[in-house]
Amino acid sequence: KIKQDALYSSLRRKFLEENPMCQAHLPGLCLGQASEIHHRAGKIGSLYCDINNFLAICRPCHNYITIYSKEAIELGLSEKRNT
């Protein structure tokens, strides 16, 4: 787990450097500057470090995606998860 967290930290930093702007662009919420990573398909197992699962986003957009998961799926910002 520690090794995986170290890898994630490195991947996260690089992904945000390469994608500095929020990729969600939710009107009325978006701050523009990305500061976080949203894992579109979740963080379980190999998904945690899979950059194809990453979305660079700002905190307000991340809050929206978390609270309104059904809408986020419809907008293509998240994937349906089996939970």
Coordinates of N, CA and C in Angstrom, one line a residue:
K1 N 0.8 -1.2 0.0 CA 0.0 0.0 0.0 C 0.9 1.3 0.0
I2 N 2.0 1.3 0.8 CA 2.8 2.4 0.8 C 3.5 2.7 -0.6
K3 N 3.9 1.6 -1.2 CA 4.5 1.7 -2.5 C 3.5 2.2 -3.5
Q4 N 2.2 1.7 -3.4 CA 1.2 2.2 -4.3 C 0.9 3.7 -4.1
D5 N 0.9 4.1 -2.8 CA 0.6 5.5 -2.5 C 1.7 6.4 -3.1
A6 N 3.0 5.9 -3.0 CA 4.1 6.7 -3.5 C 4.0 6.8 -5.0
L7 N 3.6 5.7 -5.7 CA 3.4 5.8 -7.2 C 2.3 6.7 -7.5
Y8 N 1.1 6.6 -6.8 CA 0.0 7.5 -7.0 C 0.4 9.0 -6.9
S9 N 1.1 9.3 -5.8 CA 1.5 10.7 -5.6 C 2.3 11.2 -6.7
S10 N 3.3 10.4 -7.3 CA 4.1 10.8 -8.4 C 3.2 11.0 -9.7
L11 N 2.3 10.0 -9.9 CA 1.5 10.1 -11.1 C 0.5 11.3 -11.0
R12 N 0.0 11.5 -9.8 CA -0.9 12.7 -9.5 C -0.3 14.0 -9.9
R13 N 0.9 14.2 -9.3 CA 1.7 15.4 -9.5 C 1.9 15.7 -11.0
K14 N 2.4 14.6 -11.7 CA 2.7 14.8 -13.1 C 1.4 15.0 -13.9
F15 N 0.3 14.3 -13.6 CA -1.0 14.5 -14.3 C -1.5 15.9 -14.1
L16 N -1.4 16.5 -12.9 CA -1.8 17.9 -12.7 C -0.9 18.9 -13.4
E17 N 0.4 18.6 -13.5 CA 1.3 19.5 -14.2 C 0.9 19.5 -15.7
E18 N 0.6 18.3 -16.2 CA 0.2 18.2 -17.7 C -1.2 18.7 -18.0
N19 N -2.1 18.7 -16.9 CA -3.5 19.1 -17.1 C -3.8 20.1 -16.0
P20 N -3.3 21.3 -16.1 CA -3.5 22.3 -15.1 C -4.9 22.9 -15.0
M21 N -5.7 22.7 -16.0 CA -7.1 23.3 -16.0 C -8.1 22.2 -15.7
C22 N -9.2 22.6 -15.0 CA -10.2 21.6 -14.6 C -10.8 21.0 -15.9
Q23 N -10.9 19.7 -15.9 CA -11.5 19.0 -17.1 C -13.0 18.8 -17.0
A24 N -13.6 19.2 -15.8 CA -15.0 19.0 -15.7 C -15.8 20.3 -16.2
H25 N -15.2 21.4 -16.0 CA -15.8 22.7 -16.5 C -17.3 22.9 -16.2
L26 N -17.7 22.6 -15.0 CA -19.1 22.7 -14.6 C -19.5 24.2 -14.5
P27 N -20.4 24.6 -15.3 CA -20.9 26.0 -15.3 C -21.3 26.5 -13.9
G28 N -20.9 27.7 -13.5 CA -21.3 28.2 -12.2 C -20.6 27.7 -11.0
L29 N -19.7 26.7 -11.2 CA -19.0 26.1 -10.2 C -17.5 26.1 -10.4
C30 N -17.1 25.9 -11.6 CA -15.7 25.6 -11.9 C -14.8 26.9 -11.6
L31 N -13.6 26.6 -11.0 CA -12.7 27.6 -10.7 C -11.6 27.7 -11.8
G32 N -11.6 26.8 -12.7 CA -10.6 26.8 -13.8 C -9.4 26.0 -13.5
Q33 N -8.7 26.3 -12.4 CA -7.5 25.7 -12.0 C -7.7 24.3 -11.4
A34 N -7.1 23.3 -11.9 CA -7.3 21.9 -11.3 C -6.4 21.8 -10.1
S35 N -6.9 21.2 -9.1 CA -6.1 21.0 -7.9 C -6.2 19.6 -7.3
E36 N -7.1 18.8 -8.0 CA -7.4 17.4 -7.5 C -7.5 16.4 -8.6
I37 N -7.5 15.2 -8.2 CA -7.7 14.1 -9.2 C -9.0 13.4 -8.8
H38 N -9.9 13.3 -9.8 CA -11.1 12.5 -9.6 C -10.9 11.1 -10.3
H39 N -11.1 10.0 -9.7 CA -11.0 8.7 -10.3 C -12.4 8.3 -10.9
R40 N -12.5 8.4 -12.2 CA -13.8 8.2 -12.8 C -14.4 6.9 -12.5
A41 N -13.6 5.8 -12.4 CA -14.1 4.5 -12.2 C -13.9 4.0 -10.8
G42 N -13.4 4.9 -9.9 CA -13.1 4.5 -8.6 C -11.6 4.3 -8.3
K43 N -11.3 3.9 -7.1 CA -9.9 3.8 -6.8 C -9.4 2.4 -6.3
I44 N -10.3 1.4 -6.5 CA -10.0 0.1 -6.1 C -9.0 -0.6 -7.0
G45 N -8.0 -1.3 -6.3 CA -7.0 -2.1 -7.1 C -6.2 -1.2 -8.0
S46 N -6.1 -1.7 -9.3 CA -5.3 -1.1 -10.3 C -5.8 0.2 -10.7
L47 N -7.1 0.5 -10.5 CA -7.7 1.8 -10.9 C -7.1 3.0 -10.2
Y48 N -6.6 2.7 -9.0 CA -6.0 3.8 -8.1 C -4.9 4.5 -8.9
C49 N -4.0 3.8 -9.6 CA -2.9 4.4 -10.3 C -3.0 4.4 -11.8
D50 N -4.2 4.2 -12.3 CA -4.5 4.1 -13.8 C -4.8 5.5 -14.3
I51 N -3.8 6.2 -15.0 CA -4.0 7.5 -15.4 C -5.2 7.7 -16.4
N52 N -5.6 6.6 -17.0 CA -6.8 6.6 -17.9 C -8.1 6.8 -17.1
N53 N -8.0 6.6 -15.8 CA -9.1 6.8 -14.9 C -9.1 8.2 -14.2
F54 N -8.1 9.0 -14.5 CA -7.9 10.3 -13.8 C -8.7 11.4 -14.6
L55 N -9.1 12.3 -13.8 CA -9.7 13.6 -14.3 C -9.2 14.7 -13.4
A56 N -8.5 15.6 -14.0 CA -8.0 16.8 -13.3 C -9.1 17.8 -13.1
I57 N -9.4 18.1 -11.8 CA -10.6 18.9 -11.5 C -10.3 19.9 -10.3
C58 N -11.2 20.9 -10.2 CA -11.1 21.8 -9.1 C -12.0 21.2 -8.0
R59 N -11.9 21.8 -6.8 CA -12.6 21.3 -5.6 C -14.1 21.4 -5.8
P60 N -14.7 22.6 -6.3 CA -16.1 22.7 -6.4 C -16.7 21.6 -7.4
C61 N -16.0 21.4 -8.5 CA -16.4 20.4 -9.5 C -16.3 19.0 -8.8
H62 N -15.3 18.7 -8.1 CA -15.2 17.4 -7.4 C -16.3 17.2 -6.4
N63 N -16.7 18.3 -5.7 CA -17.8 18.2 -4.7 C -19.1 17.8 -5.5
Y64 N -19.3 18.5 -6.6 CA -20.5 18.2 -7.4 C -20.5 16.8 -7.9
I65 N -19.4 16.3 -8.4 CA -19.3 14.9 -8.9 C -19.6 13.9 -7.8
T66 N -19.1 14.2 -6.6 CA -19.3 13.3 -5.4 C -20.8 13.3 -5.0
I67 N -21.4 14.5 -4.9 CA -22.7 14.6 -4.4 C -23.8 14.1 -5.4
Y68 N -23.5 14.5 -6.7 CA -24.5 14.2 -7.8 C -23.9 13.2 -8.7
S69 N -23.7 12.0 -8.2 CA -23.0 10.9 -8.9 C -23.8 10.5 -10.2
K70 N -25.1 10.4 -10.1 CA -25.9 10.1 -11.3 C -25.7 11.1 -12.4
E71 N -25.8 12.4 -12.1 CA -25.6 13.4 -13.1 C -24.2 13.4 -13.6
A72 N -23.2 13.1 -12.7 CA -21.8 13.0 -13.2 C -21.6 11.9 -14.2
I73 N -22.3 10.8 -14.0 CA -22.2 9.7 -14.9 C -22.8 10.1 -16.3
E74 N -24.0 10.8 -16.2 CA -24.6 11.3 -17.4 C -23.8 12.2 -18.2
L75 N -23.0 13.1 -17.5 CA -22.1 14.0 -18.1 C -20.8 13.4 -18.6
G76 N -20.6 12.1 -18.3 CA -19.3 11.5 -18.7 C -18.2 11.8 -17.7
L77 N -18.4 12.3 -16.6 CA -17.4 12.6 -15.6 C -17.0 11.5 -14.7
S78 N -17.9 10.5 -14.6 CA -17.8 9.3 -13.8 C -18.3 8.1 -14.5
E79 N -17.9 7.0 -14.0 CA -18.5 5.7 -14.6 C -19.3 5.0 -13.5
K80 N -20.3 4.3 -13.9 CA -21.1 3.6 -13.0 C -20.3 2.5 -12.3
R81 N -20.4 2.4 -11.0 CA -19.6 1.5 -10.2 C -20.5 0.4 -9.6
N82 N -20.0 -0.8 -9.5 CA -20.7 -1.9 -8.9 C -20.4 -1.9 -7.4
T83 N -21.3 -1.3 -6.6 CA -21.1 -1.2 -5.2 C -22.4 -1.7 -4.5

